[in-house]
Amino acid sequence: MIHSELRQDLVSGDWILIAPGRARYWHAHFKISPRKHESYKTCPFEEVLKNHKSILVYENRHGWELVVVENKNPVVSHGKVCAIDSKRGPYTRVSGVGHHDLIITRDHNNNFAHLSPSEANQVLEVFRDRYLMLSNDKCLAYVSIFHNWGRSAGASVYHPHYQILAIPVVPPDVEHSLAGSARYFKKQKKCVHCEMIKYEKRDKKRVIFENQGAIVVAPYFSREPFELRIFPKRHMPYFENALDLDLGYVAEALQYSLKILEKKLKDPDYNFFIHTAPLKNKKQYGHYHWHIEVLPKLNISAGFELGTGIEINIIDPDEAA
């Protein structure tokens, strides 16, 4: 790919500007600072069970190996009543009712990429366990599960941890994804994500990894350099309904993805998150396909991106793959 090209996200309808001509400029100016390994002696998560209210504790013969705890500084909290909608002039507001949890693994240095396969599987299974608990709360509309690795990705604590934020509204990015999936299904009577998987397997240019039950691709309409998406091959709208076998395949794919980013891009900071169908009105979302998106922190949105909503990606996804 030589010239710039506008590409439309098949699901959301958003436009992405692929501009490979700027890649030389990016390579000349972009540098990843060596990661600083912070001491476990001052880590607030080493004594997590003393400092946080625990929700779930998974133990082995050496003590706890993974815990789910309440965030000490939550962005939302849950009282005795559900969120209340109200108006203030022309504006709509909803009270910040919800849950904000941390999932913390025992090892101070090993992020998801460096867990053992069984430990990685357990992390996804714990995501599902907590998700199922939260799904019984009628006050909630959506459960967001994500991981921030590195300071520029928003991680304020070095010790590997994951977050679950359950809120009373469906986030706009998820709304776009759901609406786009519904539009495609209405026209084609097919799942848009399944069709993308089928095409990428046939095209063979952007497939990073594949096992029996999951596939990793560099999206044709990647918003960010070296963006990756991980799909379970089985069509499932709801992450919480994934079987252990499916989660095992996805865990292997996610670990491979993070290891290859670390190896090839000199250990960049990154975010990954799960997109899944909402908690309510479940009969509406049979067309959707849950997945994980991985976004390395290699780009800074500037005036054009912020002013138009069109992201500029200077790495051709074919070349990224």
Coordinates of C-alpha atoms in Angstrom, one line a residue:
M1 CA 0.0 0.0 0.0
I2 CA 1.5 3.3 -1.2
H3 CA -1.2 6.0 -1.0
S4 CA -3.5 7.0 1.8
E5 CA -6.9 5.4 1.9
L6 CA -10.1 5.9 3.9
R7 CA -11.7 2.7 5.1
Q8 CA -15.0 2.2 6.8
D9 CA -15.4 0.0 9.8
L10 CA -17.7 -2.7 8.6
V11 CA -19.4 -2.9 12.0
S12 CA -19.5 0.6 13.5
G13 CA -19.6 2.6 10.2
D14 CA -16.8 4.8 11.5
W15 CA -14.2 6.0 9.0
I16 CA -10.4 5.2 9.4
L17 CA -7.7 7.0 7.5
I18 CA -4.8 4.6 6.6
A19 CA -1.8 6.8 5.8
P20 CA 1.3 4.7 5.3
G21 CA 3.3 7.6 3.9
R22 CA 3.7 8.9 7.4
A23 CA 5.2 5.7 8.7
R24 CA 8.8 6.9 8.1
Y25 CA 8.2 10.0 10.2
W26 CA 6.6 7.8 12.9
H27 CA 9.6 5.4 13.0
A28 CA 12.0 8.3 13.3
H29 CA 10.3 10.0 16.2
F30 CA 8.6 7.2 18.1
K31 CA 10.5 5.5 20.9
I32 CA 9.4 3.1 23.6
S33 CA 11.0 3.7 26.9
P34 CA 12.3 0.6 28.7
R35 CA 9.7 -0.7 31.2
K36 CA 10.5 0.1 34.8
H37 CA 9.9 -2.9 37.1
E38 CA 8.6 -1.5 40.3
S39 CA 9.6 -3.2 43.6
Y40 CA 7.1 -5.5 45.2
K41 CA 8.1 -4.1 48.6
T42 CA 6.0 -1.0 48.1
C43 CA 3.2 -2.7 46.0
P44 CA -0.3 -2.1 47.5
F45 CA -1.4 -5.5 46.0
E46 CA 1.0 -7.7 47.9
E47 CA -1.3 -7.4 50.9
V48 CA -4.4 -7.1 48.9
L49 CA -6.6 -9.1 51.2
K50 CA -5.8 -6.8 54.1
N51 CA -6.3 -3.6 52.2
H52 CA -9.4 -4.4 50.0
K53 CA -12.8 -6.0 50.6
S54 CA -12.7 -9.3 48.8
I55 CA -15.5 -10.7 46.6
L56 CA -13.9 -13.9 45.4
V57 CA -10.7 -15.6 46.5
Y58 CA -9.0 -18.5 44.6
E59 CA -6.4 -20.3 46.6
N60 CA -3.8 -23.0 46.2
R61 CA -1.6 -24.7 48.8
H62 CA 0.6 -21.6 49.0
G63 CA -2.2 -19.2 49.7
W64 CA -4.2 -16.9 47.4
E65 CA -3.4 -17.0 43.7
L66 CA -6.1 -14.8 42.3
V67 CA -8.6 -12.5 44.0
V68 CA -11.6 -10.3 43.0
V69 CA -11.8 -7.3 45.3
E70 CA -13.7 -4.0 45.4
N71 CA -11.7 -1.0 44.0
K72 CA -10.7 1.3 46.9
N73 CA -11.2 4.3 44.6
P74 CA -14.2 3.3 42.5
V75 CA -15.6 5.4 39.7
V76 CA -19.1 4.1 40.4
S77 CA -20.6 2.6 43.6
H78 CA -23.7 0.7 44.5
G79 CA -26.1 1.7 47.2
K80 CA -29.6 0.3 47.9
V81 CA -31.3 1.8 44.9
C82 CA -30.8 1.7 41.1
A83 CA -29.7 4.6 39.0
I84 CA -32.1 7.5 38.7
D85 CA -32.6 9.3 35.4
S86 CA -33.2 13.0 35.6
K87 CA -33.1 16.2 33.6
R88 CA -31.2 19.4 34.1
G89 CA -32.4 21.9 31.5
P90 CA -31.8 20.2 28.1
Y91 CA -29.4 17.7 29.6
T92 CA -30.0 14.1 30.8
R93 CA -28.1 12.6 33.7
V94 CA -28.0 9.2 35.4
S95 CA -26.6 8.6 38.8
G96 CA -23.3 6.7 38.9
V97 CA -24.6 3.4 40.3
G98 CA -22.6 0.3 39.6
H99 CA -19.6 -1.8 40.6
H100 CA -15.9 -1.3 40.1
D101 CA -13.8 -4.4 40.8
L102 CA -10.2 -5.4 40.5
I103 CA -9.0 -8.9 39.5
I104 CA -5.4 -9.4 40.8
T105 CA -3.1 -12.3 40.1
R106 CA -0.4 -13.2 42.6
D107 CA 2.8 -12.8 40.7
H108 CA 4.1 -9.2 40.9
N109 CA 5.7 -9.2 37.4
N110 CA 3.9 -11.7 35.2
N111 CA 1.2 -10.0 33.1
F112 CA -1.3 -12.0 31.1
A113 CA 1.2 -12.9 28.4
H114 CA 3.5 -14.6 30.9
L115 CA 1.0 -16.5 33.0
S116 CA 1.0 -20.3 32.6
P117 CA -1.8 -21.6 30.2
S118 CA -3.8 -22.8 33.2
E119 CA -3.4 -19.4 35.0
A120 CA -4.5 -17.5 31.8
N121 CA -7.5 -19.8 31.4
Q122 CA -8.4 -19.1 35.1
V123 CA -8.3 -15.3 34.6
L124 CA -10.9 -15.5 31.8
E125 CA -13.0 -18.0 33.8
V126 CA -12.9 -15.6 36.8
F127 CA -14.0 -12.7 34.4
R128 CA -17.0 -15.0 33.5
D129 CA -17.7 -15.9 37.2
R130 CA -17.9 -12.3 38.3
Y131 CA -19.8 -11.3 35.2
L132 CA -22.4 -13.9 36.0
M133 CA -22.7 -12.6 39.5
L134 CA -23.2 -9.0 38.2
S135 CA -25.7 -10.1 35.6
N136 CA -28.2 -10.8 38.4
D137 CA -28.3 -7.1 39.4
K138 CA -31.3 -5.5 37.6
C139 CA -29.7 -2.0 38.1
L140 CA -27.0 -2.7 35.6
A141 CA -27.0 -2.4 31.8
Y142 CA -23.4 -3.3 30.8
V143 CA -20.3 -4.9 32.3
S144 CA -17.0 -3.7 30.9
I145 CA -13.9 -6.0 31.4
F146 CA -10.5 -4.6 30.5
H147 CA -6.8 -4.6 31.3
N148 CA -4.4 -1.6 31.3
W149 CA -0.7 -2.5 31.0
G150 CA 1.7 0.3 31.5
R151 CA 1.5 3.9 32.6
S152 CA 0.6 5.3 29.2
A153 CA -2.3 2.8 29.1
G154 CA -3.7 4.0 32.4
A155 CA -2.2 1.5 34.8
S156 CA -1.4 3.4 38.1
V157 CA -0.1 0.2 39.8
Y158 CA 2.6 -1.9 38.1
H159 CA 1.4 -5.3 39.6
P160 CA -0.7 -7.0 36.9
H161 CA -4.4 -6.5 37.5
Y162 CA -7.7 -6.4 35.5
Q163 CA -10.8 -4.3 36.0
I164 CA -14.5 -4.9 35.8
L165 CA -16.8 -1.8 35.6
A166 CA -20.5 -2.5 35.7
I167 CA -22.7 0.5 34.8
P168 CA -26.4 1.4 34.3
V169 CA -26.0 2.5 30.6
V170 CA -24.7 0.8 27.5
P171 CA -21.5 2.6 26.4
P172 CA -21.5 4.5 23.1
D173 CA -18.7 2.5 21.5
V174 CA -20.6 -0.7 22.3
E175 CA -23.9 0.9 21.0
H176 CA -22.1 1.6 17.7
S177 CA -20.9 -2.0 17.5
L178 CA -24.3 -3.4 18.3
A179 CA -26.1 -1.2 15.8
G180 CA -23.7 -2.0 13.0
S181 CA -24.0 -5.7 13.7
A182 CA -27.8 -5.4 13.6
R183 CA -27.8 -3.4 10.4
Y184 CA -25.6 -6.0 8.7
F185 CA -27.8 -8.9 9.9
K186 CA -30.9 -7.2 8.7
K187 CA -29.5 -6.9 5.2
Q188 CA -27.4 -10.1 4.9
K189 CA -29.1 -12.4 7.5
K190 CA -25.5 -13.2 8.7
C191 CA -23.3 -12.3 11.6
V192 CA -20.9 -9.5 10.5
H193 CA -18.1 -10.8 12.6
C194 CA -18.5 -14.3 11.4
E195 CA -18.3 -13.0 7.8
M196 CA -15.2 -11.0 8.7
I197 CA -13.6 -14.2 10.1
K198 CA -14.5 -16.1 7.0
Y199 CA -13.0 -13.5 4.7
E200 CA -9.8 -13.0 6.6
K201 CA -9.2 -16.8 6.6
R202 CA -9.6 -16.8 2.9
D203 CA -7.6 -13.7 2.2
K204 CA -4.8 -14.8 4.6
K205 CA -3.1 -11.4 4.7
R206 CA -4.1 -10.2 8.2
V207 CA -4.4 -13.5 10.2
I208 CA -1.9 -13.4 13.1
F209 CA -2.8 -16.6 14.9
E210 CA -5.4 -19.4 14.7
N211 CA -6.2 -22.4 16.8
Q212 CA -9.2 -24.7 16.8
G213 CA -11.6 -22.3 18.5
A214 CA -10.2 -18.8 18.1
I215 CA -8.6 -16.5 15.6
V216 CA -6.5 -13.3 15.8
V217 CA -6.6 -10.7 13.0
A218 CA -5.2 -7.2 12.3
P219 CA -8.5 -5.6 11.3
Y220 CA -8.7 -4.2 7.7
F221 CA -10.0 -1.0 9.3
S222 CA -7.5 -0.8 12.2
R223 CA -7.9 2.4 14.2
E224 CA -4.5 2.1 15.8
P225 CA -1.1 0.8 14.6
F226 CA -0.8 -2.9 15.3
E227 CA -4.4 -3.2 16.6
L228 CA -5.5 -6.8 17.1
R229 CA -8.9 -8.5 17.5
I230 CA -9.4 -11.9 18.9
F231 CA -12.6 -13.8 18.0
P232 CA -14.0 -17.1 19.3
K233 CA -14.9 -19.0 16.2
R234 CA -18.1 -20.2 17.7
H235 CA -20.8 -17.6 17.3
M236 CA -21.8 -16.3 20.7
P237 CA -23.3 -12.9 21.5
Y238 CA -22.6 -13.2 25.3
F239 CA -19.2 -13.6 26.9
E240 CA -20.8 -15.0 30.0
N241 CA -22.2 -18.0 28.0
A242 CA -18.7 -19.0 26.8
L243 CA -17.8 -22.6 27.7
D244 CA -14.5 -23.4 29.4
L245 CA -13.3 -24.9 26.1
D246 CA -14.0 -21.6 24.2
L247 CA -12.3 -19.6 26.9
G248 CA -9.2 -21.9 26.7
Y249 CA -8.9 -21.2 23.0
V250 CA -9.3 -17.5 23.4
A251 CA -6.8 -17.4 26.3
E252 CA -4.2 -19.1 24.2
A253 CA -4.9 -16.6 21.3
L254 CA -4.7 -13.6 23.7
Q255 CA -1.4 -14.8 25.2
Y256 CA 0.1 -15.3 21.8
S257 CA -1.0 -11.8 20.7
L258 CA 0.5 -10.1 23.7
K259 CA 3.7 -12.0 23.5
I260 CA 4.2 -11.2 19.8
L261 CA 3.5 -7.5 20.5
E262 CA 6.1 -7.6 23.3
K263 CA 8.7 -9.3 21.1
K264 CA 8.2 -7.3 17.9
L265 CA 7.4 -3.9 19.3
K266 CA 9.8 -3.9 22.3
D267 CA 7.1 -4.3 25.0
P268 CA 4.7 -1.5 24.4
D269 CA 2.0 -0.4 26.9
Y270 CA -1.4 -1.6 25.8
N271 CA -5.1 -2.0 26.6
F272 CA -7.3 -4.9 25.9
F273 CA -11.0 -5.1 26.5
I274 CA -14.0 -7.4 25.9
H275 CA -16.9 -6.3 23.7
T276 CA -20.1 -8.3 24.5
A277 CA -23.8 -7.9 24.2
P278 CA -25.5 -6.0 27.1
L279 CA -27.2 -7.5 30.1
K280 CA -30.8 -6.5 29.3
N281 CA -33.1 -7.3 26.3
K282 CA -31.1 -10.4 25.5
K283 CA -33.4 -11.6 22.7
Q284 CA -32.4 -8.5 20.7
Y285 CA -28.7 -9.4 20.3
G286 CA -28.5 -12.8 18.7
H287 CA -26.7 -11.3 15.8
Y288 CA -23.7 -10.1 17.9
H289 CA -20.4 -11.9 18.4
W290 CA -18.3 -11.2 21.5
H291 CA -14.6 -10.6 21.1
I292 CA -11.5 -9.0 22.6
E293 CA -9.7 -5.9 21.1
V294 CA -6.0 -5.2 21.8
L295 CA -4.7 -1.7 21.3
P296 CA -1.0 -1.0 21.8
K297 CA -0.3 2.6 22.9
L298 CA 1.7 3.7 19.9
N299 CA -0.2 6.7 18.7
I300 CA -1.4 10.1 20.0
S301 CA -4.7 11.5 18.8
A302 CA -4.3 15.1 17.7
G303 CA -6.4 17.9 16.2
F304 CA -7.7 16.0 13.1
E305 CA -8.7 12.9 15.1
L306 CA -10.3 14.8 17.9
G307 CA -12.0 17.3 15.6
T308 CA -13.4 14.7 13.1
G309 CA -13.7 11.4 15.0
I310 CA -11.6 9.9 12.2
E311 CA -8.5 8.1 13.5
I312 CA -5.3 8.2 11.4
N313 CA -3.4 4.9 11.3
I314 CA 0.0 5.2 9.6
I315 CA 0.7 1.4 9.6
D316 CA -1.1 -0.6 6.8
P317 CA -2.8 -3.5 8.6
D318 CA -1.3 -5.9 6.0
E319 CA 2.1 -4.7 7.0
A320 CA 1.3 -4.8 10.6
A321 CA 0.3 -8.5 10.3

